[in-house]
XYZ file of C-alpha atoms in Angstrom:
462
model
C 14.696 -2.086 -32.609
C 11.991 -3.640 -35.497
C 8.836 -5.667 -34.747
C 9.936 -8.264 -37.502
C 12.607 -9.512 -35.312
C 11.132 -8.623 -31.864
C 8.127 -11.139 -32.679
C 10.610 -13.874 -33.958
C 9.074 -17.217 -33.828
C 12.387 -19.048 -33.823
C 13.073 -21.659 -31.253
C 16.442 -22.404 -30.170
C 16.173 -25.926 -29.121
C 15.413 -29.037 -31.805
C 11.936 -29.830 -32.223
C 10.070 -33.082 -32.906
C 9.324 -34.300 -36.320
C 5.818 -33.845 -36.851
C 5.460 -37.019 -38.697
C 4.314 -35.516 -42.109
C 1.439 -33.607 -40.778
C 1.095 -30.140 -41.030
C 0.267 -27.913 -37.498
C -2.190 -25.179 -38.423
C -1.615 -23.358 -35.165
C 0.709 -20.385 -35.177
C 3.642 -20.793 -33.706
C 2.646 -18.720 -30.693
C -0.514 -20.827 -30.364
C 1.887 -23.547 -29.738
C 3.692 -21.362 -26.953
C 0.653 -21.272 -25.058
C -0.538 -24.815 -25.204
C 3.088 -25.914 -23.956
C 2.815 -23.452 -20.971
C -0.876 -24.843 -20.031
C -0.055 -28.221 -20.095
C 3.491 -27.681 -18.338
C 3.863 -29.087 -14.471
C 5.807 -25.872 -13.261
C 2.392 -23.799 -14.435
C 0.083 -26.076 -12.877
C 2.392 -25.793 -9.493
C 1.221 -21.862 -9.588
C -1.869 -22.931 -8.147
C -0.405 -23.694 -4.931
C 1.946 -20.711 -4.344
C 1.265 -17.752 -2.818
C 0.528 -14.408 -4.153
C 0.301 -12.023 -1.041
C -1.847 -14.456 1.419
C 0.293 -17.746 2.213
C -1.473 -20.865 2.902
C -4.939 -18.912 2.792
C -7.881 -21.328 2.912
C -10.328 -18.939 1.216
C -11.343 -19.977 -2.584
C -11.651 -16.148 -3.220
C -8.053 -14.706 -2.410
C -5.416 -14.989 -5.378
C -2.845 -17.635 -5.928
C 0.420 -17.481 -8.230
C -1.836 -19.181 -10.568
C -5.533 -16.962 -10.268
C -2.722 -14.004 -10.639
C -1.058 -15.042 -13.438
C -4.023 -15.751 -15.222
C -5.337 -11.926 -14.554
C -2.150 -10.661 -15.813
C -2.520 -12.610 -19.212
C -5.832 -11.298 -19.587
C -4.901 -7.626 -18.935
C -1.991 -8.081 -21.032
C -3.767 -9.374 -23.682
C -6.148 -6.713 -23.330
C -3.568 -3.946 -23.176
C -1.748 -5.451 -26.254
C -4.851 -5.093 -28.134
C -5.284 -1.908 -27.386
C -2.008 -0.499 -27.955
C -2.079 -2.382 -31.340
C -5.504 -0.852 -32.535
C -3.957 2.908 -31.571
C -0.878 1.850 -33.542
C -2.394 1.010 -36.669
C -4.587 3.953 -36.303
C -2.015 6.716 -36.043
C -0.087 5.013 -38.920
C 3.044 4.770 -36.341
C 4.973 2.427 -37.906
C 5.132 0.899 -41.483
C 6.078 -2.366 -40.036
C 3.092 -2.612 -37.743
C -0.132 -3.978 -39.469
C -2.765 -6.431 -38.217
C -0.724 -9.544 -38.465
C 1.768 -7.773 -36.018
C -1.206 -6.914 -33.754
C -2.700 -10.407 -33.557
C 1.196 -11.631 -32.692
C 1.785 -9.147 -29.905
C -1.683 -10.178 -28.448
C -0.831 -13.505 -28.496
C 2.610 -13.140 -26.998
C 1.438 -11.222 -24.297
C -1.207 -13.539 -23.453
C 1.616 -16.100 -23.103
C 4.240 -13.615 -21.144
C 1.317 -13.139 -18.588
C 0.907 -16.701 -17.654
C 4.974 -17.274 -17.296
C 5.863 -14.117 -15.486
C 6.023 -15.678 -12.126
C 6.754 -18.990 -13.112
C 10.011 -19.050 -11.469
C 8.880 -17.733 -7.944
C 9.357 -19.737 -4.771
C 6.948 -21.042 -2.412
C 5.380 -18.032 -0.057
C 5.645 -15.089 -2.720
C 8.246 -12.471 -2.767
C 9.080 -13.385 0.938
C 10.143 -16.413 -0.402
C 12.721 -14.664 -2.314
C 14.038 -12.447 0.084
C 14.104 -15.555 2.262
C 16.411 -17.417 -0.003
C 18.608 -13.975 -0.669
C 18.833 -13.704 3.306
C 20.363 -17.371 3.497
C 23.136 -16.834 1.055
C 23.988 -13.513 2.676
C 24.265 -15.373 5.942
C 25.569 -18.542 4.760
C 27.847 -18.500 1.887
C 30.728 -17.416 3.629
C 30.949 -20.485 5.814
C 30.430 -22.917 2.977
C 33.384 -25.276 2.135
C 33.834 -27.470 -0.904
C 36.761 -30.304 -0.371
C 38.155 -27.690 2.063
C 37.724 -24.701 0.070
C 35.470 -21.901 0.813
C 32.747 -21.879 -1.978
C 33.124 -18.081 -2.420
C 36.496 -18.515 -3.658
C 35.495 -21.040 -6.137
C 32.699 -18.690 -7.547
C 33.047 -15.694 -9.843
C 31.628 -12.242 -8.990
C 29.007 -12.701 -10.984
C 27.808 -16.262 -9.709
C 28.216 -14.432 -6.093
C 25.955 -11.873 -6.927
C 23.441 -14.326 -8.551
C 22.788 -16.328 -5.122
C 23.209 -13.205 -3.126
C 20.414 -11.509 -5.376
C 18.564 -14.335 -6.214
C 15.534 -13.485 -8.216
C 12.356 -14.830 -9.477
C 12.384 -13.189 -12.490
C 15.857 -15.030 -13.404
C 14.773 -18.287 -12.131
C 11.790 -17.876 -14.700
C 13.783 -17.726 -17.766
C 15.869 -20.435 -16.348
C 12.574 -22.671 -15.863
C 11.181 -22.151 -19.194
C 14.719 -22.001 -21.073
C 15.959 -25.369 -19.026
C 14.004 -26.958 -16.293
C 10.636 -27.860 -17.669
C 10.348 -30.690 -20.302
C 13.911 -31.759 -20.042
C 13.306 -34.140 -22.773
C 13.390 -31.285 -25.160
C 16.896 -30.249 -23.967
C 15.639 -26.516 -24.089
C 13.036 -26.406 -21.445
C 9.887 -25.810 -22.554
C 11.224 -24.407 -25.917
C 9.217 -21.393 -26.406
C 10.001 -18.836 -29.290
C 12.493 -16.397 -28.679
C 9.805 -13.584 -29.331
C 7.920 -14.742 -26.117
C 11.366 -15.451 -23.932
C 12.426 -11.612 -24.839
C 9.138 -10.440 -23.841
C 9.404 -12.129 -20.145
C 12.936 -10.820 -19.516
C 11.663 -7.872 -17.382
C 15.338 -6.796 -16.557
C 17.886 -7.415 -19.587
C 21.002 -7.071 -17.089
C 23.110 -9.558 -15.245
C 23.247 -9.534 -11.459
C 26.490 -7.285 -11.573
C 24.869 -4.786 -13.554
C 21.577 -4.408 -11.734
C 21.294 -1.609 -9.390
C 17.907 -1.182 -7.538
C 18.845 2.544 -7.456
C 18.417 3.129 -11.321
C 16.662 5.400 -12.724
C 16.147 3.302 -15.618
C 13.259 0.843 -14.264
C 15.028 -2.132 -16.340
C 17.934 -2.177 -14.456
C 16.822 -2.425 -11.076
C 17.182 -6.213 -10.551
C 18.801 -9.083 -12.643
C 16.986 -10.712 -15.220
C 19.257 -13.604 -15.768
C 21.960 -15.882 -14.153
C 25.362 -16.460 -15.211
C 23.949 -20.124 -15.945
C 21.693 -19.004 -18.905
C 23.821 -15.774 -20.150
C 24.220 -17.957 -23.347
C 20.509 -18.320 -23.707
C 19.869 -14.479 -22.759
C 22.365 -13.527 -25.474
C 20.953 -15.755 -28.290
C 17.651 -14.560 -27.365
C 18.678 -10.905 -27.331
C 20.754 -11.093 -30.757
C 17.323 -13.185 -32.575
C 15.022 -10.267 -31.289
C 17.207 -7.397 -31.778
C 17.103 -6.163 -28.420
C 20.407 -6.358 -27.273
C 20.885 -5.062 -23.662
C 17.903 -2.820 -24.332
C 14.381 -4.095 -22.682
C 11.531 -5.624 -24.904
C 8.715 -2.896 -25.806
C 6.511 -6.151 -24.982
C 8.215 -6.481 -21.512
C 6.653 -2.888 -20.822
C 3.555 -3.950 -21.484
C 4.034 -7.327 -19.514
C 4.953 -5.083 -16.511
C 2.222 -2.526 -16.907
C -0.434 -5.467 -16.858
C 1.418 -7.031 -13.785
C 1.312 -3.624 -11.928
C -2.635 -3.247 -12.509
C -3.267 -6.866 -11.999
C -1.525 -6.882 -8.264
C -2.227 -3.057 -7.186
C -6.014 -3.436 -7.706
C -6.225 -7.103 -6.950
C -4.465 -6.700 -3.531
C -6.861 -3.977 -2.496
C -9.564 -6.316 -3.290
C -8.263 -9.634 -1.455
C -7.269 -7.347 1.708
C -11.032 -6.077 2.001
C -12.400 -9.509 1.175
C -10.285 -10.468 4.402
C -11.591 -7.745 6.538
C -8.337 -5.928 6.744
C -10.449 -2.665 6.293
C -13.954 -1.704 5.434
C -15.327 0.745 2.662
C -15.483 3.752 5.150
C -11.913 3.112 5.919
C -11.163 2.665 1.976
C -12.998 6.166 1.255
C -11.036 8.396 4.133
C -7.844 6.522 2.882
C -8.132 7.747 -0.516
C -9.518 11.143 0.470
C -6.326 11.525 2.972
C -3.721 10.009 0.254
C -5.296 12.741 -2.599
C -6.595 10.040 -4.832
C -8.015 11.682 -7.797
C -11.036 13.077 -6.871
C -13.239 11.711 -9.748
C -11.857 8.229 -8.797
C -13.100 8.410 -5.362
C -16.603 9.780 -6.861
C -16.825 6.525 -8.669
C -16.165 4.522 -5.495
C -19.066 6.503 -3.779
C -21.458 6.230 -6.664
C -21.061 2.782 -6.893
C -22.257 2.375 -3.247
C -25.174 4.774 -3.958
C -26.100 2.304 -6.450
C -25.680 -0.468 -4.534
C -28.194 0.867 -1.889
C -30.778 2.251 -4.542
C -30.871 -1.063 -5.669
C -30.787 -2.984 -2.406
C -27.745 -4.946 -3.154
C -27.437 -7.484 0.102
C -23.811 -6.085 0.495
C -23.422 -2.552 -0.947
C -19.502 -2.119 0.641
C -18.626 -5.065 -1.328
C -20.637 -4.224 -4.495
C -18.981 -0.785 -4.507
C -15.366 -2.145 -4.078
C -15.186 -4.720 -6.605
C -17.372 -2.630 -9.457
C -14.778 0.199 -8.602
C -11.422 -2.073 -8.931
C -12.631 -3.204 -12.570
C -12.927 0.542 -13.275
C -9.389 1.532 -11.852
C -8.035 -1.510 -14.261
C -9.863 0.236 -17.143
C -8.571 3.411 -16.249
C -5.129 2.256 -15.945
C -5.237 -0.032 -19.178
C -6.270 3.180 -21.116
C -3.287 4.884 -19.421
C -0.399 2.652 -20.305
C -2.085 2.594 -23.886
C -1.590 6.539 -23.969
C 1.848 6.287 -22.373
C 3.305 3.583 -25.208
C 1.765 5.142 -28.405
C 2.642 8.978 -26.763
C 6.653 7.761 -26.412
C 6.492 4.979 -29.239
C 9.865 6.096 -30.867
C 11.556 6.071 -27.557
C 10.390 3.014 -26.735
C 11.331 1.475 -29.849
C 14.957 2.761 -30.047
C 15.222 1.422 -26.142
C 15.603 4.965 -24.882
C 12.637 5.095 -22.815
C 13.323 4.273 -18.894
C 10.349 4.716 -17.286
C 7.615 2.485 -16.893
C 4.066 2.369 -18.802
C 2.250 3.595 -15.640
C 4.096 7.206 -15.728
C 1.945 10.005 -15.575
C 0.437 11.965 -12.755
C -2.923 9.879 -12.596
C -1.888 6.188 -13.386
C 1.181 6.587 -11.366
C -0.753 8.351 -8.688
C -3.492 5.456 -8.874
C -0.797 2.592 -8.266
C 1.128 4.125 -5.551
C -1.797 4.794 -3.578
C -3.614 1.293 -3.972
C -0.364 -0.519 -3.042
C 0.482 1.896 -0.130
C -3.098 1.123 1.092
C -2.438 -2.543 0.712
C 1.083 -2.514 2.486
C -0.420 -0.632 5.457
C -3.357 -2.530 6.025
C -2.491 -5.978 5.119
C 1.027 -6.423 4.176
C 2.217 -5.118 7.866
C -0.452 -6.850 9.874
C 0.212 -9.568 12.655
C -1.460 -12.361 10.637
C 1.082 -11.826 7.547
C 4.032 -11.461 9.973
C 3.249 -14.661 11.889
C 3.013 -16.612 8.508
C 6.198 -15.238 7.119
C 8.008 -15.778 10.251
C 6.913 -19.642 10.125
C 7.740 -19.361 6.019
C 11.248 -17.954 6.812
C 11.885 -20.642 9.121
C 10.660 -23.630 6.765
C 12.755 -21.973 3.855
C 15.884 -21.693 5.933
C 15.768 -24.774 7.193
C 15.258 -26.540 3.669
C 18.121 -24.714 2.414
C 20.124 -25.728 5.332
C 19.399 -29.587 4.073
C 19.745 -29.458 0.568
C 22.696 -26.992 -0.307
C 25.011 -28.757 1.693
C 23.888 -32.161 0.215
C 23.917 -30.740 -3.252
C 27.556 -29.589 -3.087
C 28.651 -33.118 -3.485
C 26.688 -34.202 -6.007
C 28.218 -35.977 -8.689
C 31.182 -34.704 -7.168
C 33.054 -38.221 -6.260
C 32.329 -37.693 -2.442
C 30.427 -40.372 -1.052
C 27.192 -39.055 0.806
C 26.670 -39.156 4.300
C 23.527 -41.205 5.480
C 21.759 -38.014 5.891
C 23.162 -36.196 2.800
C 21.883 -39.129 0.795
C 18.533 -38.690 1.851
C 18.811 -35.042 1.333
C 19.839 -35.633 -2.446
C 17.038 -37.815 -2.662
C 14.437 -34.766 -2.208
C 16.123 -32.965 -5.759
C 13.957 -33.894 -8.526
C 15.446 -36.298 -10.822
C 14.895 -34.165 -14.017
C 16.780 -31.400 -12.162
C 19.579 -33.734 -11.508
C 19.327 -34.433 -15.411
C 19.346 -30.940 -16.597
C 22.517 -30.372 -14.058
C 24.490 -33.325 -15.725
C 23.798 -32.074 -19.306
C 24.433 -28.771 -18.638
C 27.872 -29.210 -16.421
C 29.432 -31.816 -18.861
C 32.827 -30.987 -19.741
C 33.235 -28.747 -17.004
C 35.623 -28.812 -14.145
C 34.956 -30.174 -10.711
C 35.206 -26.673 -9.562
C 33.432 -25.051 -12.128
C 30.365 -27.039 -11.228
C 30.268 -25.977 -7.677
C 27.978 -22.908 -8.767
C 25.913 -25.172 -10.806
C 25.270 -27.625 -7.681
C 24.007 -24.488 -5.562
C 21.650 -23.455 -8.330
C 20.410 -27.351 -8.435
C 19.393 -26.823 -4.747
C 17.588 -23.294 -5.675
C 15.487 -25.034 -8.353
C 14.820 -27.692 -5.854
C 13.257 -25.011 -3.437
C 12.007 -22.684 -6.070
C 10.076 -25.450 -7.452
C 8.048 -26.490 -4.368
C 4.731 -25.494 -3.662
C 3.739 -23.561 -0.502
C 1.942 -26.730 0.848
C 4.817 -29.131 -0.537
C 7.403 -26.995 1.412
C 5.277 -26.937 4.926
C 4.653 -30.752 4.515
C 8.115 -31.354 3.732
C 9.154 -29.371 6.675
C 6.795 -30.764 8.811
C 7.498 -34.287 8.062
C 11.301 -33.521 7.926
C 11.231 -32.352 11.427
C 8.786 -35.263 13.042
C 5.802 -32.281 13.337
């Protein structure tokens, strides 16, 4: 892979005419503005990161998490770029390329979770489980739906993935009047494709970290191939996708600890003890206790919180340095696509991330309060899927909807229907079945937590 192609400024869709006036922004700056102004980005403010429907203004949402990933991604890209230039690692990488990758990572961080449904990763799991439990019983004009879908289409639904939905969102669903979603640059869209494989190629047990989940649905396979061809990635992982993944891991591994601490799932002494028991790097434990001592010395009102929050920033800085070293140290294998690991590999970065994730999981993710919220979220999403999927199956089919089906169809946004009609023009009725089901998942994935909750309550007379 070469940077000249990886940093492609090409847009697949047609652009509106500028009226003869010259726009001095770079193409990646235009991407940034399109994302910031999009409705799908704004909806992230009311989507769960970890703690669903939390009323605290401190706890992170998908929006604040995405802003943090964007910031860390830009910093990490800047670090890597400076190191590559200093090392003279690549004659094709200079200041122009350095500026481009920082801009791309800033944008990619904003949209990396844009396809996630309400209620966080549990929402994804709920949608997958609905399909695994109900696909066999779905009928269309007297025929089992499973007999009308290809293997890949079945796997797309049974392994519904927010990353694949994200590509669908930016490539088709948002700004439908452009006919190509947000119509972002190929360089940016390639960077956001974390897994350059389809649902039939994905393997959760793969040693290759880029093949563990599907990165696109069959509906977007042509879009994926166009991006892969334009950037020269093919089925290999874009090096910038590795940087984005590392930024995401750094953001949520550290933020989950901070949020869980703030919500009272553990206190400073418990955190210190857990780090010692799990053989966290000793130098990092010392940093935490030093922060606490500094707070006590300066009569800080809450030394526990001061110590934890300062320490979180220090761990982020250590991880950024570790990811930078791993990228530059494995530069050739990353650029030829043979690097199969994550950037946060190596003893210290991997240990920091894995221990932080395990503490957050043991203390917060398996708590009774989270379980109660997830039970409620599962019930809401299951009920909405029960309503919307059968109704969507008869949309534009010639079948007259019944009284309730007509009302359920009204819940599907008009712009999603517009995208469906445009993308299925010329297809047979049977070929449209898969796209009708995606119309339902588009609708539910696009909902915010509050909208899903309020709609469920309203439809059930609560």
